[in-house]
Structure formats: structure tokens, C-alpha cells
mmCIF file of C-alpha atoms and ligand atoms in Angstrom:
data_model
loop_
_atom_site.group_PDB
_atom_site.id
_atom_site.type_symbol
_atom_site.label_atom_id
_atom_site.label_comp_id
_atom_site.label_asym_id
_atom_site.label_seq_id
_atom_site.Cartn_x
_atom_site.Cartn_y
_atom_site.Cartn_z
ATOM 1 C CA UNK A 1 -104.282 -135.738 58.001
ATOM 2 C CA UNK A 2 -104.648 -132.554 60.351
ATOM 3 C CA UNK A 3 -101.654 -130.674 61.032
ATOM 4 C CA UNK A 4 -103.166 -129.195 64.249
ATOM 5 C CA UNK A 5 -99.674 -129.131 67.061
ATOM 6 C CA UNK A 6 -101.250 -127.194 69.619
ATOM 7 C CA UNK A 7 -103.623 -127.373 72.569
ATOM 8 C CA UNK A 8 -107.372 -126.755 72.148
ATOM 9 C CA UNK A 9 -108.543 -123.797 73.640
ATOM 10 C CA UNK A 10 -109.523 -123.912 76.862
ATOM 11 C CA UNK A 11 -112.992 -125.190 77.475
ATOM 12 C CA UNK A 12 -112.435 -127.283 73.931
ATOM 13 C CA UNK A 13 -111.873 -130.872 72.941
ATOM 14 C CA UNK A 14 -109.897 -132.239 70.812
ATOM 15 C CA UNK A 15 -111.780 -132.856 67.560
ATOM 16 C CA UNK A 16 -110.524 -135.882 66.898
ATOM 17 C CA UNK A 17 -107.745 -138.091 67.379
ATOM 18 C CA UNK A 18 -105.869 -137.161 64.280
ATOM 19 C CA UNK A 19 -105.529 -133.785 65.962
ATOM 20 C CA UNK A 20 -104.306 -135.099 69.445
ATOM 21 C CA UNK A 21 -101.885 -137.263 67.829
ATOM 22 C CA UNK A 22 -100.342 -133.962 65.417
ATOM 23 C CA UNK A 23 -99.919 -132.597 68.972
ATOM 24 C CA UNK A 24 -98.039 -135.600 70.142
ATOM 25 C CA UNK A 25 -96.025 -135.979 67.298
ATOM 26 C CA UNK A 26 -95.190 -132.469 67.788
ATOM 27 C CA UNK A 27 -93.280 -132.779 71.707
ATOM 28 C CA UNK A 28 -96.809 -131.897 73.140
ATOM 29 C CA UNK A 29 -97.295 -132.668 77.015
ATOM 30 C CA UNK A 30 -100.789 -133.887 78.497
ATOM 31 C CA UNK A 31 -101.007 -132.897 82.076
ATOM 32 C CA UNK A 32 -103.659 -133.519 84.836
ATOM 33 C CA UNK A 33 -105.798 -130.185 84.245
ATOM 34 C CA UNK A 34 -105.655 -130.610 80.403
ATOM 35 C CA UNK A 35 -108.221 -131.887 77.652
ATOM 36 C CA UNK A 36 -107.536 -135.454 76.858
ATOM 37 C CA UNK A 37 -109.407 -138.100 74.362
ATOM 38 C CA UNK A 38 -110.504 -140.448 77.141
ATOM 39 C CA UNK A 39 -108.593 -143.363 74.613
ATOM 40 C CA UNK A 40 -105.659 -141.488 76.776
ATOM 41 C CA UNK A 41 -106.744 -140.922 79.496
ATOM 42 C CA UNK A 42 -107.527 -145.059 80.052
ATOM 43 C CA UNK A 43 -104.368 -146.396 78.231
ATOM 44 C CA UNK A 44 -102.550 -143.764 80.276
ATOM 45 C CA UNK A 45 -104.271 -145.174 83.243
ATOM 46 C CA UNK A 46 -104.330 -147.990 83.026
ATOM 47 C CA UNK A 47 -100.268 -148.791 82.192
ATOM 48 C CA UNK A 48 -99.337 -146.246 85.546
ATOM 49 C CA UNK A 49 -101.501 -148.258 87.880
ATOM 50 C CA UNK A 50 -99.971 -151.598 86.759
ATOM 51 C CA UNK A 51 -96.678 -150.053 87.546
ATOM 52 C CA UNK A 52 -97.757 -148.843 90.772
ATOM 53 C CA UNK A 53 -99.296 -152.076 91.666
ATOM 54 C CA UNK A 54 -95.954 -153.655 90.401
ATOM 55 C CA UNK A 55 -93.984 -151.253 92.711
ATOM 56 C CA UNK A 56 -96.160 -151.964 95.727
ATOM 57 C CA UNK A 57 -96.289 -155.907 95.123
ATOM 58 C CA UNK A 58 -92.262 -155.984 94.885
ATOM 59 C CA UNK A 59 -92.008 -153.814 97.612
ATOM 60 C CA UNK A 60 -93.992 -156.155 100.049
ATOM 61 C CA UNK A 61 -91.739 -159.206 99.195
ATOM 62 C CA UNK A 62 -88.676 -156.980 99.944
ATOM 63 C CA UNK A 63 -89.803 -156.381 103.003
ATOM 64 C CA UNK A 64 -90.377 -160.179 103.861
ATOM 65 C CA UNK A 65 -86.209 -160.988 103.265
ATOM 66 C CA UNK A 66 -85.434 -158.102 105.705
ATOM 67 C CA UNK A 67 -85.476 -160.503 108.574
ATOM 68 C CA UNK A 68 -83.758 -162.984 106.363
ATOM 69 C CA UNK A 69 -81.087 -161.059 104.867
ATOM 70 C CA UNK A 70 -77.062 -161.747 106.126
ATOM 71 C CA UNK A 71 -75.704 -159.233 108.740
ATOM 72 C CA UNK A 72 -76.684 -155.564 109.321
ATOM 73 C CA UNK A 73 -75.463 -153.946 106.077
ATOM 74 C CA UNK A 74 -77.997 -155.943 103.758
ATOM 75 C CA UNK A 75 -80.370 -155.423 106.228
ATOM 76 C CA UNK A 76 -80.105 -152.067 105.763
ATOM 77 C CA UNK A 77 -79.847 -152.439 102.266
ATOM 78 C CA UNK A 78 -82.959 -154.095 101.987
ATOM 79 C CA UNK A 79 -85.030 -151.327 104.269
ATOM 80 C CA UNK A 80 -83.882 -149.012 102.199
ATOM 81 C CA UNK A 81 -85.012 -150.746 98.712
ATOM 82 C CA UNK A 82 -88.336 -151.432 100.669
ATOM 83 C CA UNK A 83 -89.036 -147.944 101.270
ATOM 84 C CA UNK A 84 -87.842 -146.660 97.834
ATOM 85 C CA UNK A 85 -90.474 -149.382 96.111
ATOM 86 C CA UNK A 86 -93.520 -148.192 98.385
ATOM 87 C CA UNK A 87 -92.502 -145.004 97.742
ATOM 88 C CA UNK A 88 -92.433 -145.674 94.329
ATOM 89 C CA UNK A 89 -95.884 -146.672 94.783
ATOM 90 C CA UNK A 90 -97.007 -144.079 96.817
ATOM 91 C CA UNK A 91 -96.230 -141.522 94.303
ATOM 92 C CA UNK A 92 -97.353 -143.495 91.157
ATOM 93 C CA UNK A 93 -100.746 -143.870 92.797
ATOM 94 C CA UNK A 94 -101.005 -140.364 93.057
ATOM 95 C CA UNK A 95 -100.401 -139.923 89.746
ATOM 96 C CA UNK A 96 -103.376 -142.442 88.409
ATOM 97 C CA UNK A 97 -105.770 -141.098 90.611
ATOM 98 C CA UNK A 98 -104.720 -137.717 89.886
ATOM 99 C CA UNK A 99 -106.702 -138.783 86.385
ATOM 100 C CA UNK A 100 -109.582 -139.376 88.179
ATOM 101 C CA UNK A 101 -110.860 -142.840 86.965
ATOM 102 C CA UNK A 102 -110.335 -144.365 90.030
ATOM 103 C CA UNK A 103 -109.389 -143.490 93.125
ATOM 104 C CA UNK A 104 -106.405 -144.447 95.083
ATOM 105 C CA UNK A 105 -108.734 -146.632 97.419
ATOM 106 C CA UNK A 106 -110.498 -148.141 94.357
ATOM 107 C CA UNK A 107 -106.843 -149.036 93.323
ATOM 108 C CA UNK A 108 -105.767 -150.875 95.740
ATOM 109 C CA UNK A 109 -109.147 -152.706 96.674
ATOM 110 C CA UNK A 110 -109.030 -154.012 93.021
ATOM 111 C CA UNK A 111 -105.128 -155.190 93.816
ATOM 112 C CA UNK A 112 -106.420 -156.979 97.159
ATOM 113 C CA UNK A 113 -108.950 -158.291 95.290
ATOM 114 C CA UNK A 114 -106.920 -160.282 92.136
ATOM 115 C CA UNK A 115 -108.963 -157.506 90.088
ATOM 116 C CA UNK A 116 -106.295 -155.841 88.425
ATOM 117 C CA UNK A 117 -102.727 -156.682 87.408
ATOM 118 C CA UNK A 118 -98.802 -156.893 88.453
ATOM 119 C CA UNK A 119 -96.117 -157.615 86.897
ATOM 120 C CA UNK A 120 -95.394 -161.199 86.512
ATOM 121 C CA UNK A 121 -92.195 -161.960 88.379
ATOM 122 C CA UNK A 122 -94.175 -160.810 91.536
ATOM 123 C CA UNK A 123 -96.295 -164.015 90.634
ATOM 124 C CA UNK A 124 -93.554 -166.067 91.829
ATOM 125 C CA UNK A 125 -91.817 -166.810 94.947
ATOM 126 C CA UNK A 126 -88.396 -166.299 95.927
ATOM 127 C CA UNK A 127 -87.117 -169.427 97.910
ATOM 128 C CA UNK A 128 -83.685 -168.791 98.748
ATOM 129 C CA UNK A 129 -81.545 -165.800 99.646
ATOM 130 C CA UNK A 130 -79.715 -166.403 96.192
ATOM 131 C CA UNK A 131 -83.350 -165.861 94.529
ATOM 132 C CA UNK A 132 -83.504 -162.449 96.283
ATOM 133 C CA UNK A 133 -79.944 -161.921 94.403
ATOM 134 C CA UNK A 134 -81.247 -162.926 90.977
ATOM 135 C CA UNK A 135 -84.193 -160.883 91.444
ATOM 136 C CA UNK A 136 -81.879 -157.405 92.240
ATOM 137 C CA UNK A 137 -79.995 -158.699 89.508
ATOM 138 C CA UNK A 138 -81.825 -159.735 86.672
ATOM 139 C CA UNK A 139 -85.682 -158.275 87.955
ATOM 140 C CA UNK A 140 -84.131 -154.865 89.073
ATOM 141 C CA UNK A 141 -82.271 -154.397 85.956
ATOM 142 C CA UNK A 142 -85.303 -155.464 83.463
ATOM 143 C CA UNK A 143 -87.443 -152.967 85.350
ATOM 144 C CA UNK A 144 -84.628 -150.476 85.503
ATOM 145 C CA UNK A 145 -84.713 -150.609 81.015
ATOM 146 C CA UNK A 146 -88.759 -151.041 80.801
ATOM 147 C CA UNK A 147 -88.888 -147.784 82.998
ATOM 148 C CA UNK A 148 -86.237 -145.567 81.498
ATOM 149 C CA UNK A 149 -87.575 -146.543 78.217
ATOM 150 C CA UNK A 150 -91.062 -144.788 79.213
ATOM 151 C CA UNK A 151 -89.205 -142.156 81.148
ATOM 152 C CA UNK A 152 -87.111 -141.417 77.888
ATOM 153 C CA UNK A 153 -90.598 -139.703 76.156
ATOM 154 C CA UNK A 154 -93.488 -140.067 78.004
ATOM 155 C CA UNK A 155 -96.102 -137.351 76.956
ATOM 156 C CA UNK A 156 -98.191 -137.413 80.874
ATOM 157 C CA UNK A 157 -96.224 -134.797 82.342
ATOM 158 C CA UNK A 158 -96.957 -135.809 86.345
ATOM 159 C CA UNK A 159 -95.848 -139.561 84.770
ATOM 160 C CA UNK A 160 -92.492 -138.536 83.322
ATOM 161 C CA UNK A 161 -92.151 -136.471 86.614
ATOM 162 C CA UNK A 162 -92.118 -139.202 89.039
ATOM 163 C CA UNK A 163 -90.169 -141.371 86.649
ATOM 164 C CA UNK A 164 -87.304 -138.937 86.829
ATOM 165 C CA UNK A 165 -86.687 -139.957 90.757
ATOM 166 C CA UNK A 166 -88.197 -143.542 90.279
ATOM 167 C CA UNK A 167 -85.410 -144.208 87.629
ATOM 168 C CA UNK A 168 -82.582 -143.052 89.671
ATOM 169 C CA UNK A 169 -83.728 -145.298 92.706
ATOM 170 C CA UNK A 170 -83.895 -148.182 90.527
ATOM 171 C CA UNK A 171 -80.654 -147.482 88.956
ATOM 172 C CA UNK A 172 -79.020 -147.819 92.719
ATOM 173 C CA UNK A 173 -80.900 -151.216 93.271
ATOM 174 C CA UNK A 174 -79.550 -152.666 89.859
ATOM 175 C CA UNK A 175 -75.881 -151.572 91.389
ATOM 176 C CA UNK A 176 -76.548 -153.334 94.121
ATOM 177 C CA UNK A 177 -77.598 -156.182 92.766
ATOM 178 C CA UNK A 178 -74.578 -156.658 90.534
ATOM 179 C CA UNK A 179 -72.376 -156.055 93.932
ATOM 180 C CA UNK A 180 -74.321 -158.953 95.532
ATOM 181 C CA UNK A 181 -73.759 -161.115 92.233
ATOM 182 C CA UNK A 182 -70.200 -160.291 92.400
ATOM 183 C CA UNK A 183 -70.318 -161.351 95.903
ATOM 184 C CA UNK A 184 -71.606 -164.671 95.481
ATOM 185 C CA UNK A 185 -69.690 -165.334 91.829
ATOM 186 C CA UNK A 186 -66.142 -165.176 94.133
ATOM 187 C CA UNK A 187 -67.877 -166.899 96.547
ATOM 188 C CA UNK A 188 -67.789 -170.900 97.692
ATOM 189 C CA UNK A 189 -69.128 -173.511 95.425
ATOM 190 C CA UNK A 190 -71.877 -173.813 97.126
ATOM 191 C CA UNK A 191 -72.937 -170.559 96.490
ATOM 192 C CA UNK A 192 -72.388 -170.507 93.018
ATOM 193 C CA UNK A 193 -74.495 -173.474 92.790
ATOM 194 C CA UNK A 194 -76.956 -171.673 94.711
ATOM 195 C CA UNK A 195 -76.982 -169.245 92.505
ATOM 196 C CA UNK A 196 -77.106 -171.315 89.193
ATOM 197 C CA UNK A 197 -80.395 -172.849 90.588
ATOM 198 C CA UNK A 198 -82.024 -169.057 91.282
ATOM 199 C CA UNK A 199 -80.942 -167.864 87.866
ATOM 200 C CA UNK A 200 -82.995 -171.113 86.485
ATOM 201 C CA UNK A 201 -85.835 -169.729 88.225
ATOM 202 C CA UNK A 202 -85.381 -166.729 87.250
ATOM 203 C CA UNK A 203 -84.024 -166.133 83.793
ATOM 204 C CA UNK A 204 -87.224 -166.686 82.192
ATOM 205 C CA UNK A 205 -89.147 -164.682 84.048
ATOM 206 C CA UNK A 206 -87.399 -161.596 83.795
ATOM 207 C CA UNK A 207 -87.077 -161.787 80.002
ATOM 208 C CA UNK A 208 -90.784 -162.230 79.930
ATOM 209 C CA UNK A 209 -91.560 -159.077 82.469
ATOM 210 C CA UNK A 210 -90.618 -157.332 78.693
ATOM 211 C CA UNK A 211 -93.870 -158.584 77.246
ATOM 212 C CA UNK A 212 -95.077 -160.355 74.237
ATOM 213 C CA UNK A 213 -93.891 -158.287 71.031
ATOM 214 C CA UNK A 214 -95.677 -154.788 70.967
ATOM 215 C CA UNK A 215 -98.548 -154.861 68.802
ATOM 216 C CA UNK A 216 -97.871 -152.977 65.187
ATOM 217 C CA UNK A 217 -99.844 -150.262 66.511
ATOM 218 C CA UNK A 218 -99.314 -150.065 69.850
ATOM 219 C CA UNK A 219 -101.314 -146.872 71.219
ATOM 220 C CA UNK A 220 -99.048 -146.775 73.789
ATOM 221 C CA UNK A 221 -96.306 -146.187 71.308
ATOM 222 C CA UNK A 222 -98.066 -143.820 69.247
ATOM 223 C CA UNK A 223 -99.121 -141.625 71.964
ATOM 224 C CA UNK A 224 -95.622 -142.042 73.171
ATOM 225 C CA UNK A 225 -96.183 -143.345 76.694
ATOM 226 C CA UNK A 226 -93.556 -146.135 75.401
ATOM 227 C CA UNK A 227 -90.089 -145.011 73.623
ATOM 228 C CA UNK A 228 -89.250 -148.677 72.837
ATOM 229 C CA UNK A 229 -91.060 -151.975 71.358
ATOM 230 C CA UNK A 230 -91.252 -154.530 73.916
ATOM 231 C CA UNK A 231 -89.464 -157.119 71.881
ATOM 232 C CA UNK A 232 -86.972 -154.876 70.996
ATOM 233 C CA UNK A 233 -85.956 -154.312 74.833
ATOM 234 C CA UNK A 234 -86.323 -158.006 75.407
ATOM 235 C CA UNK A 235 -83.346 -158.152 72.555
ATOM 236 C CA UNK A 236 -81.403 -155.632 74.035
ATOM 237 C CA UNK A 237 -81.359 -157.002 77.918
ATOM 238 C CA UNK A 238 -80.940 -160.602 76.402
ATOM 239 C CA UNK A 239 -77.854 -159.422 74.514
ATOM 240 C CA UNK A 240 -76.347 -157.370 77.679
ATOM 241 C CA UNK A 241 -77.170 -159.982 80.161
ATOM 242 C CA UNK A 242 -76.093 -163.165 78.596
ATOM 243 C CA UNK A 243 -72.170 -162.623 78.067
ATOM 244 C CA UNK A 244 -72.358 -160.748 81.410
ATOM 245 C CA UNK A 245 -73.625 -164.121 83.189
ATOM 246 C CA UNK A 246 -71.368 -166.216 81.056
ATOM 247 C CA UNK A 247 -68.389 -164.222 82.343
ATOM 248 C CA UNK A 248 -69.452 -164.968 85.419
ATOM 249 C CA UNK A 249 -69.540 -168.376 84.972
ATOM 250 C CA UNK A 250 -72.661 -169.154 84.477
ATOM 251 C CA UNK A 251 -75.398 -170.835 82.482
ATOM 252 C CA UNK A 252 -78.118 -169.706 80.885
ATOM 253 C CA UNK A 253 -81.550 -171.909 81.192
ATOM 254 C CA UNK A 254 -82.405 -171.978 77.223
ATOM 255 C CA UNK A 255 -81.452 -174.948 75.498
ATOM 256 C CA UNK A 256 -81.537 -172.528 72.013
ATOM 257 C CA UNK A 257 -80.257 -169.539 73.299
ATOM 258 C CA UNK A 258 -77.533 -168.870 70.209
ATOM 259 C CA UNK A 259 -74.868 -166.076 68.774
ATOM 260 C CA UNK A 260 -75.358 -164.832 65.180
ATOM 261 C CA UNK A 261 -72.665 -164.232 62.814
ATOM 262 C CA UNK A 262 -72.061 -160.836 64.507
ATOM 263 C CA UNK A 263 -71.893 -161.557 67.745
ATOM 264 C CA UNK A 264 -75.796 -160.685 69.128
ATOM 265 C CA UNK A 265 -77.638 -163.105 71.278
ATOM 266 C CA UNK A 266 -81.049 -164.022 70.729
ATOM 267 C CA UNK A 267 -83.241 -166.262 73.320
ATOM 268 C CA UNK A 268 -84.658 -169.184 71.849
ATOM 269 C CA UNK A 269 -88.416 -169.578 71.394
ATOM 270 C CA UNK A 270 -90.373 -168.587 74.336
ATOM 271 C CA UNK A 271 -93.036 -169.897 75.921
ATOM 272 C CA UNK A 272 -95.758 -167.357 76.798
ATOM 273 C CA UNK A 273 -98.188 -169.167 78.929
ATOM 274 C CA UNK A 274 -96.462 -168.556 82.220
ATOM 275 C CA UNK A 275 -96.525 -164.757 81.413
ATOM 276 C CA UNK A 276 -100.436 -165.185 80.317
ATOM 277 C CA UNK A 277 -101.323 -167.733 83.852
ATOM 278 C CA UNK A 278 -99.750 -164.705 85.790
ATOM 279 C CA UNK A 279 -102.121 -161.969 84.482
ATOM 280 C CA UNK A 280 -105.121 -164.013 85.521
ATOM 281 C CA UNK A 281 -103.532 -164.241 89.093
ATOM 282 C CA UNK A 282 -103.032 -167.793 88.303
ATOM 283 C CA UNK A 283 -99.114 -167.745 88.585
ATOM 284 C CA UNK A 284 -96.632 -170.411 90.936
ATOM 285 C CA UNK A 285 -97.312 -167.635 94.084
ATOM 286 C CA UNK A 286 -100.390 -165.147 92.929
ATOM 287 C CA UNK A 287 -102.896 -166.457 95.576
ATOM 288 C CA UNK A 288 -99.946 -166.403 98.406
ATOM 289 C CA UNK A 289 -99.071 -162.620 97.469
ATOM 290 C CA UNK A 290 -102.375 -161.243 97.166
ATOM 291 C CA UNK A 291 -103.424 -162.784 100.025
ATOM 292 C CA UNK A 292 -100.346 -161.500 102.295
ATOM 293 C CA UNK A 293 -100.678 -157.843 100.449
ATOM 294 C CA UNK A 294 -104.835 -157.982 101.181
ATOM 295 C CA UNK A 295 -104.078 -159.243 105.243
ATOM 296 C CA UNK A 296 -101.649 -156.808 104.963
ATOM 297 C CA UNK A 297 -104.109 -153.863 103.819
ATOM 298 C CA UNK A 298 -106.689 -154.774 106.730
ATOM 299 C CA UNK A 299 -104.126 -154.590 109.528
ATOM 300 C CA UNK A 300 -103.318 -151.404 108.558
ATOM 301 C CA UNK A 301 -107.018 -150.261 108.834
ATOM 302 C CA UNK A 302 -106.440 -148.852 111.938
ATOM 303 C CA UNK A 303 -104.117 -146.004 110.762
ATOM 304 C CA UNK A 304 -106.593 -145.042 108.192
ATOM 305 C CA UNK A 305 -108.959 -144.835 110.107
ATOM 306 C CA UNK A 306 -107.148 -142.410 112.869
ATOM 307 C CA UNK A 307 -105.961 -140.457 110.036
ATOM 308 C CA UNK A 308 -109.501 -139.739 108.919
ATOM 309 C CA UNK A 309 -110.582 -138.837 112.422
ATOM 310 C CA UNK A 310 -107.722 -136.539 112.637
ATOM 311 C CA UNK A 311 -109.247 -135.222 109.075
ATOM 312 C CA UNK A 312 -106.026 -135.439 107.240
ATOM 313 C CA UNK A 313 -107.424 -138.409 105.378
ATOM 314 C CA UNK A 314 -105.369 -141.510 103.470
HETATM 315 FE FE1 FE2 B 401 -89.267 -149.405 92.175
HETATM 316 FE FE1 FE2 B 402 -86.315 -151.693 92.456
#
């Protein structure tokens, strides 16, 4: 085992791994500019521009319930979470190509394309206005713990940057999403019901966006891109959320959802396959959303292409 804890020189590499990792275990930073094992440099990659696909994805079906959403003030509610999840994008693509393995173009032709991969709840569609509401509820708030737990370490400096502002955004959209729940809790029957059927869509979902339990040697984890184990933040939002929605009122969709002796939730068994159909784009919606994000890419040409001309380039 090497003890090695600081940078190579400059114009070195890192010998080998062991070394890179005595740096990481040591509160080292990796930023753009820096000497990386290229094991990094593509795990790194690769996890930022699945968020930043995630971000862009969720941001486009924001802005399709703009129209939709009740009376001025969740109109402008919902402008503002579009813009804070494109932004969101904006700045995590800058980021991934910032570590030059693609570029931002390359990015997003592989999203239009069903090449690379989202997160799964923006596989499916929201039908109602109360699926909007479980998705700032429940969606919001998963994303809101996945993210903080990779902003709470996270060893790419220009990452752990952007996370900083991405985290507090997300942390206003999960407040606004329990306002809107509270809304429609006190509301009419109806809406409750309305609600009920949105959290059956829903539920599962969200406690999948979490993952399948980290593997036992997670790179991710070791390099410390991740803080948490995915199954252990699946645990955690399961026991927060549950009693919160049973307060409420309501029920949750898993027939084997139980309480241990001390009081802790735990989901019942949990079918992965959704999870797995929605990373090969095969999920309820994938073919609808890429679609509407790819049209959505080639009307736009026309402003990339008058930004080039102008030379200040996209
Ligand atoms: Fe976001
Ligand atoms: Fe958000």
C-alpha cells in the first residue's frame, strides 16, 4: 500500500492507482487542468453527464405543464423551476465537457439519439396535474438527497462547485412541492383521490431513481464521487417519506411495506425491471421524450447557427 497524499509533479502521472486513491483518501481535489487515471476521468464522466442529461430531460417536461398549470402563481412557479433545471444542465454540461471526452454537442446528440442515459422517472409520463405534484414531491426530494449526498464529498472540484448552487435550487423545488401537497391534502375529495392515484404512479419510481444497491466496491464510492450507498439512501427517503404520506392520509403502493420493532420502515421487495427497461430507453414514455427533446433540439438549430455566424459559438 503506497502512502503517497499528494499531487504528482507537474508533467507526471500518477503511478498507479494505489497512489491516486492515498491522495483521495487524504481530502485531495481533482480539477480540470490536473493529472487524472483516465478510470476517473470516465467514471467521473460519465455519472455528471447522466445528471446533466437528467436535469435537461426533467426540465423539458416542466416546461410542457407551464401552459397547464392553475392560475398565474404556479405558472410562475413552474418557469422558474424550468429555468433552474436547464440551467442546471447548462452548467453540468460544461463541467463534462470541460473533461474533454466528449463535447457538449457530442452530449446531447447521444441524448437525442437514445445513446446515452436519464434518469428513470423521466421515462415516464405525467398524466395529471396531481402527477406534476407527486413528482415535486416525491421526484424533487429523491433528487434533492442523491445530489447532496455527492455534493457532501465529491473529489472533481468544478463538480462539487456547481453542486453547491444546484443543491440549493433543488432544495426550493422540494419546498414547493410539499406546499403543493399540503395544498391538495386540505383539499376536496376529489383531489385527494387524485392524488392517491399519482402517488401509485409514482412511489415506485422515485424509490428506484436511488438505484439497485451500490456494488461492494463501488469506484464511485472509493474515489468519493458518492458520500452514500445507494441502498442506504433508498432506506433513508423510504423511512422519511412514508410516515410523512401516512400523516397525510395517504397510502403507500407496497403491499409489504412494514415497521420493525424500532420504528424504521423498510419497502418491501422491489422489482428492478422497470428501472433496467428505462436505461435501454425502453420505459412507459422513453420514445415520446426523446423524441419531443430531439424535435426540440432541431428547432432550435437556427439559434446555433446565428450564434456561430456571429462567432460567439454554442
Ligand atoms: Fe435540477
Ligand atoms: Fe428540481
Amino acid at each position: 500500500m503506497h502512502t503517497l497524499a499528494t499531487a504528482p509533479a507537474a508533467g507526471r502521472s500518477w503511478a498507479d492507482l494505489d497512489d491516486f486513491q492515498a491522495f483521495i483518501d487524504a481530502g485531495g481535489m481533482v480539477e480540470p487542468g490536473d493529472d487524472m487515471p483516465p478510470e476517473y476521468r470516465d467514471e467521473v464522466f460519465r455519472f455528471i453527464e447522466f445528471h446533466a442529461n437528467s436535469e435537461l430531460m426533467g426540465g423539458l417536461t416542466e416546461r410542457d405543464w407551464i401552459p397547464h398549470a392553475p392560475g398565474l402563481r404556479l405558472k410562475q412557479v413552474f418557469l422558474a423551476k424550468t429555468q433552474d433545471e436547464i440551467g442546471h444542465a447548462h452548467l453540468l454540461y460544461m463541467v463534462a465537457a470541460d473533461m474533454s471526452v466528449k463535447t457538449r454537442t457530442e452530449m446531447l446528440e447521444d441524448l437525442f439519439a437514445g445513446r446515452s442515459r436519464f434518469h428513470n422517472v423521466f421515462h415516464y409520463q405525467a398524466v395529471t396535474w396531481a402527477d406534476q405534484i407527486a413528482i415535486a414531491y416525491l421526484v424533487d426530494a429523491a433528487a434533492f438527497a442523491s445530489q447532496r449526498a455527492v455534493f457532501a464529498e465529491c473529489t472533481y472540484g468544478p463538480y462539487k462547485r456547481v453542486l453547491k448552487r444546484i443543491v440549493a435550487e433543488e432544495g426550493f423545488h422540494m419546498r414547493h412541492g410539499e406546499e403543493m401537497l399540503l395544498r391538495l391534502a386540505t383539499g376536496t375529495g376529489t383531489q385527494r383521490a387524485m392524488f392517491q392515484e399519482a402517488l401509485n404512479r409514482w412511489w415506485w419510481p422515485a424509490v428506484q431513481l436511488f438505484g439497485p444497491d451500490s456494488d461492494p466496491d463501488d469506484p464511485l464510492l472509493r474515489w468519493k464521487i458518492k458520500s452514500q450507498r445507494n441502498e442506504d439512501l433508498r432506506a433513508a427517503y423510504v423511512q422519511k417519506y412514508v410516515p410523512l404520506l401516512h400523516g397525510y392520509g395517504f397510502e403507500i403502493p407496497d403491499p409489504e411495506l412494514r415497521q420493525d420493532d424500532d420504528g424504521r420502515w423498510h419497502a418491501g421487495p422491489i422489482d428492478w425491471e422497470p428501472l433496467k427497461a428505462t436505461m435501454r430507453m425502453g420505459g412507459p414514455d422513453s420514445k415520446r421524450r426523446i423524441e419531443t427533446a430531439a424535435q426540440n433540439w432541431a428547432d432550435t438549430a437556427w439559434v446555433r447557427d446565428a450564434l456561430d455566424r456571429q462567432g460567439v459559438g454554442t
